[in-house]
Coordinates of N, CA and C in Angstrom, one line a residue:
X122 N 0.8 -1.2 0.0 CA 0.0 0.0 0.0 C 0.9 1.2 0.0
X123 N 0.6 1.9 -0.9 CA 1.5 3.2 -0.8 C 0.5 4.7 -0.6
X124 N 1.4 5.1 0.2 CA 1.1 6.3 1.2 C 1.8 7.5 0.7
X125 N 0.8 8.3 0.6 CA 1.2 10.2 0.5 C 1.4 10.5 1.5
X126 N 2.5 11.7 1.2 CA 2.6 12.8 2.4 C 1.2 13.6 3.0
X127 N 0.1 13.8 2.5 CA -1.0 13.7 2.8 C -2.0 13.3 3.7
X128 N -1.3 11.9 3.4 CA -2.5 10.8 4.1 C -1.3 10.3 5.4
X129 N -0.3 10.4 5.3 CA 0.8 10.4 6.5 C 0.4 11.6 7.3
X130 N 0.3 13.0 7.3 CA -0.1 14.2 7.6 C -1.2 13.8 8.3
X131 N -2.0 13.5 7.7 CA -4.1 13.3 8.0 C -3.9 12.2 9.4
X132 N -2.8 11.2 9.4 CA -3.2 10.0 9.8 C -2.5 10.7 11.0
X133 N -1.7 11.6 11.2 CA -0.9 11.9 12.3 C -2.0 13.1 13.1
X134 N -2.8 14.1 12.8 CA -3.2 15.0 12.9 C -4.5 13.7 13.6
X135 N -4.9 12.7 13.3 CA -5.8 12.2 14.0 C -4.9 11.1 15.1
X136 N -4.2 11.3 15.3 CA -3.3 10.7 16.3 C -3.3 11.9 17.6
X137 N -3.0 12.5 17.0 CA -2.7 13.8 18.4 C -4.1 14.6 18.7
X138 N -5.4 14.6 17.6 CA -6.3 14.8 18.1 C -7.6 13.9 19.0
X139 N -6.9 12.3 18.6 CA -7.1 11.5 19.6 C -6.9 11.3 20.5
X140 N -5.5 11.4 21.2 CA -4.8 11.3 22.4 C -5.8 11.7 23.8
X141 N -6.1 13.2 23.6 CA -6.5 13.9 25.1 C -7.8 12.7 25.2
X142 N -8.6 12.2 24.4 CA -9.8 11.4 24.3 C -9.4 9.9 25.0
X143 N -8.2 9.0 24.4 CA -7.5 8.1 24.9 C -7.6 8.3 26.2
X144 N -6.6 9.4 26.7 CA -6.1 9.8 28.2 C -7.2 9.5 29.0
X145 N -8.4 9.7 28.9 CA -9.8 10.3 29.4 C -10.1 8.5 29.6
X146 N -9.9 8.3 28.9 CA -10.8 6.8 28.7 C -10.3 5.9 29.7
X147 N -11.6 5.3 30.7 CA -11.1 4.4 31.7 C -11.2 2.7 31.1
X148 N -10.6 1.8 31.6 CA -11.2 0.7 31.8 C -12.9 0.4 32.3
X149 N -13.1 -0.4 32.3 CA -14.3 -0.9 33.5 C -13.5 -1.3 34.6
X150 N -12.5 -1.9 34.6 CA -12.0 -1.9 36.0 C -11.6 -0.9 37.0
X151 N -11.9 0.1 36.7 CA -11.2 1.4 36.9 C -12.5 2.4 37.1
X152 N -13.6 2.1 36.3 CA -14.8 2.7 36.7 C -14.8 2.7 38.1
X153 N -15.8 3.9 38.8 CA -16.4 3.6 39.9 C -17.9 4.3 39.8
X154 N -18.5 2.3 39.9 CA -20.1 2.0 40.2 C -20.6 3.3 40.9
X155 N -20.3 3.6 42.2 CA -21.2 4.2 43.2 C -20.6 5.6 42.6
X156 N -19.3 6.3 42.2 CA -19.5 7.4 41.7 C -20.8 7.8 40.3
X157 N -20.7 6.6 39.5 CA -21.3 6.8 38.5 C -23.1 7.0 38.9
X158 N -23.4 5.9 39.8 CA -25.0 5.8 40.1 C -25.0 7.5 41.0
X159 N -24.4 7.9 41.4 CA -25.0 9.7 41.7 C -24.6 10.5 40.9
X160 N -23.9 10.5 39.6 CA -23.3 11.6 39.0 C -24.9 11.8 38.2
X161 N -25.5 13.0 38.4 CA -26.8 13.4 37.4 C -26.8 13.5 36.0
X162 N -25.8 13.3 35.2 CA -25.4 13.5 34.3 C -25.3 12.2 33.7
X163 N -25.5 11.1 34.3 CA -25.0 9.4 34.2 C -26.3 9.0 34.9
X164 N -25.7 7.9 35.7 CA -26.7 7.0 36.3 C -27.7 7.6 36.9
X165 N -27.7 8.7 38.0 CA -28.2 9.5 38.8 C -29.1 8.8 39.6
X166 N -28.9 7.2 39.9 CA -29.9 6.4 40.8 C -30.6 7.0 42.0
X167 N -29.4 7.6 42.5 CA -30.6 8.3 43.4 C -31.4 9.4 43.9
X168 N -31.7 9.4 42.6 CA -33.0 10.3 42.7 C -34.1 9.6 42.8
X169 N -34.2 8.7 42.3 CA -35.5 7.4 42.4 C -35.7 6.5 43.8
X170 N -34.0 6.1 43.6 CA -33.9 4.9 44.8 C -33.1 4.9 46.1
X171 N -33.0 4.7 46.8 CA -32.6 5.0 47.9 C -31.1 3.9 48.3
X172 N -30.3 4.5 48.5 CA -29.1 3.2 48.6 C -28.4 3.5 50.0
X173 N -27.5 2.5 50.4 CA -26.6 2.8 51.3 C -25.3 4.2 51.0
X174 N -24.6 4.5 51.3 CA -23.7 6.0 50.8 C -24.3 6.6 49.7
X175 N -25.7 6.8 49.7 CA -26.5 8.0 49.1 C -27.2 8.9 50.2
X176 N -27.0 10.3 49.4 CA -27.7 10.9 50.4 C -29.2 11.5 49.6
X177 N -29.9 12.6 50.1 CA -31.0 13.0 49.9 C -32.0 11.8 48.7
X178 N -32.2 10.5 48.9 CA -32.5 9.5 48.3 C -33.9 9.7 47.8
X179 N -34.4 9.3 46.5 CA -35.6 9.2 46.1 C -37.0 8.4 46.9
X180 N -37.7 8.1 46.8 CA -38.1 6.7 47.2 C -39.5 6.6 46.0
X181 N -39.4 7.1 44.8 CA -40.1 6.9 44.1 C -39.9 4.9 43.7
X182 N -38.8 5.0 43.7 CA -38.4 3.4 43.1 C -37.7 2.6 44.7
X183 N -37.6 0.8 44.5 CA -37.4 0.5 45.0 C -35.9 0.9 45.7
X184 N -35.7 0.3 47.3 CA -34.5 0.8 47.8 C -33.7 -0.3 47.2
X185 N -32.3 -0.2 46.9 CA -31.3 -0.6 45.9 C -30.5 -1.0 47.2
X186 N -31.1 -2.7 47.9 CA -30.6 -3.0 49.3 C -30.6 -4.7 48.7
X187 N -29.3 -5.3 48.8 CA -29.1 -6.9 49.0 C -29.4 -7.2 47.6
X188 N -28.6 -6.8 46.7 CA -29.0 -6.7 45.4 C -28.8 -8.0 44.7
X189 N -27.6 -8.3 45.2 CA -26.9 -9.6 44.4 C -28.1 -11.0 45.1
X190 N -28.7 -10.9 46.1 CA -29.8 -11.9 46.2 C -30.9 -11.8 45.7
X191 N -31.5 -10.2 45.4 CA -32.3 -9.9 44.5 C -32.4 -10.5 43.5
X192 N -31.2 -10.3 42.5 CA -30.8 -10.5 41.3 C -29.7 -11.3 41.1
X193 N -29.8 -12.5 41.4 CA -28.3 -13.1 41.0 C -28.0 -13.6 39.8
X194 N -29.3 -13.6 39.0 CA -28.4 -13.4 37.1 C -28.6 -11.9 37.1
X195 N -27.1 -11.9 36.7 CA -25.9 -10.4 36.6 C -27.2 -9.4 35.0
X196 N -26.9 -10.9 34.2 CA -27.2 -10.2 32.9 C -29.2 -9.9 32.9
X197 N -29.9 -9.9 34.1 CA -31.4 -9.4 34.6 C -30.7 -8.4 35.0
X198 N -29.9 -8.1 35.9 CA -29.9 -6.8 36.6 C -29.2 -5.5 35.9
X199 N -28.5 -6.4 34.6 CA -28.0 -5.6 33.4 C -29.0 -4.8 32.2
X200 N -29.4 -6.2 32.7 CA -30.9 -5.9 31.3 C -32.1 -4.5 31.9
X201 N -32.0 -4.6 33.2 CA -33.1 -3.5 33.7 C -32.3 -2.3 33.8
X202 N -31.1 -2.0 34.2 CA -30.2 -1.1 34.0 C -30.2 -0.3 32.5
X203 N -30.2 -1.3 31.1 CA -29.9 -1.1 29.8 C -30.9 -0.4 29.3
X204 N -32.2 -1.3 29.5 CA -33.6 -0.5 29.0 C -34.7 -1.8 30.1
X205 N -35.0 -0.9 30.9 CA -36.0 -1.5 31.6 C -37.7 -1.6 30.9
X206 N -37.6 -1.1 29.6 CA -38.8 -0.8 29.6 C -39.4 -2.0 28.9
X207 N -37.9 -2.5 28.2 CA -38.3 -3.9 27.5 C -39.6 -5.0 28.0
X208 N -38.9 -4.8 29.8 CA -39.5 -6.1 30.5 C -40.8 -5.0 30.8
X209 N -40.9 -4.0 31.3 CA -41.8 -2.7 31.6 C -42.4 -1.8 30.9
X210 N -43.1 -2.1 30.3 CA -43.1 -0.9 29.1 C -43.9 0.4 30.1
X211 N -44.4 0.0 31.4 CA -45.1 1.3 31.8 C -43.7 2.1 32.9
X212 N -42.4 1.4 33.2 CA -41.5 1.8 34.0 C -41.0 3.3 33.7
X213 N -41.7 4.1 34.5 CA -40.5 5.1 34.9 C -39.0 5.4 34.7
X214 N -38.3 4.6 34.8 CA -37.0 4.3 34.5 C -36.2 4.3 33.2
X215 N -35.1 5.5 32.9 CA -35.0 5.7 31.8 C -33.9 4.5 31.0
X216 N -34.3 4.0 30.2 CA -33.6 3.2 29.2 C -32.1 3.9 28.9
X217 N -31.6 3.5 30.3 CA -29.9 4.0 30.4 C -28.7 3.4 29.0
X218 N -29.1 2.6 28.4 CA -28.3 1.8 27.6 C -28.5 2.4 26.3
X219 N -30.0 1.9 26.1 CA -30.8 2.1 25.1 C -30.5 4.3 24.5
X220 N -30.6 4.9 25.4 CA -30.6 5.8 25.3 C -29.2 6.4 25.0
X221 N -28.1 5.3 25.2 CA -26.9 6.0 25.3 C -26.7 7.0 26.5
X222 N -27.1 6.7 27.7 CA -26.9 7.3 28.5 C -25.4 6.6 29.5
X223 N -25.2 5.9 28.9 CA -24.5 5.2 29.5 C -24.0 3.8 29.2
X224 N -22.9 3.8 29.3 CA -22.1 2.6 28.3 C -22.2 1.1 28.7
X225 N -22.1 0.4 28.2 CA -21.6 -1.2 28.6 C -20.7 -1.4 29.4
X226 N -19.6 -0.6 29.5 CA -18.6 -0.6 30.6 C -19.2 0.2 31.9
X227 N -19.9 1.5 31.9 CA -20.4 2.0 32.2 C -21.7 1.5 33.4
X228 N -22.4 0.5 32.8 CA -23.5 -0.2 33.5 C -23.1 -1.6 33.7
X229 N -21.8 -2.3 33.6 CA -21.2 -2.7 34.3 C -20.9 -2.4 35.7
X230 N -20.1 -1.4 35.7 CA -19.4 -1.1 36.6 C -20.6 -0.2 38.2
X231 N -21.7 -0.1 37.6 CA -23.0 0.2 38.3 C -23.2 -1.2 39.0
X232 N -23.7 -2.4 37.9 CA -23.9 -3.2 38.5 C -23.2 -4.1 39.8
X233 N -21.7 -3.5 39.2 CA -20.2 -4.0 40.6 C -20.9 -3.5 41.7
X234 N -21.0 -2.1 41.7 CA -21.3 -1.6 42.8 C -22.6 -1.9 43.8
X235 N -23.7 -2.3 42.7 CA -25.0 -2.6 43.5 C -25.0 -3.8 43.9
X236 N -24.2 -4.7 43.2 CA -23.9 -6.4 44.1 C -22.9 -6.0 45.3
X237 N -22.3 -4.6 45.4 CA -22.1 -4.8 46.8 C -22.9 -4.4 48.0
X238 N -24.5 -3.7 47.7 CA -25.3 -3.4 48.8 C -25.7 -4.5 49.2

């Protein structure tokens, strides 16, 4: 394949305007669940539901207590996270996945956190 000084140029100029974006970008292991379920801009669970290290808590939705016995298939507690409306079509609850409100690694890393209440 032969390459222009052009498309060498082009391919660099998206290298260095990639980087700050790279930098930014976590793992899922590196997420944090319980940051993300209060950030309003992301998960913002508690506005609805009430958790353990949440403060001023919703109680429109259930409290988000003993989760992993609740729910011990991961990929149910994923699935209601992603787009609850699937299984609900009358739920309140915004289709976090579905909407791109929030990523696969993202609602992962939610779910880490609520298998620890």
């Amino acid at each position: 394949m032969h390459f222009n000084r052009l498309h060498l140029a082009t391919a660099a100029a998206l290298v260095v305007l990639a980087a700050p974006f790279a930098a930014n970008a976590q793992p899922a292991a590196q997420l944090d669940g319980k940051a993300l379920a209060l950030d309003r801009s992301k998960g913002n669970c508690i506005t609805c539901h009430a958790f353990k290290g949440g403060e001023f808590a919703g109680t429109v939705a259930p409290p988000l207590v003993d989760m992993k016995t609740r729910f011990p298939d991961r990929k149910e507690l994923t699935a209601i996270i992603e787009d609850e409306t699937a299984r609900n079509p009358l739920t309140v609850m915004p289709p976090f996945g579905r909407n791109l409100i929030l990523t696969e690694k993202e609602i992962s890393a939610i779910v880490d956190f609520l298998y620890q209440l």
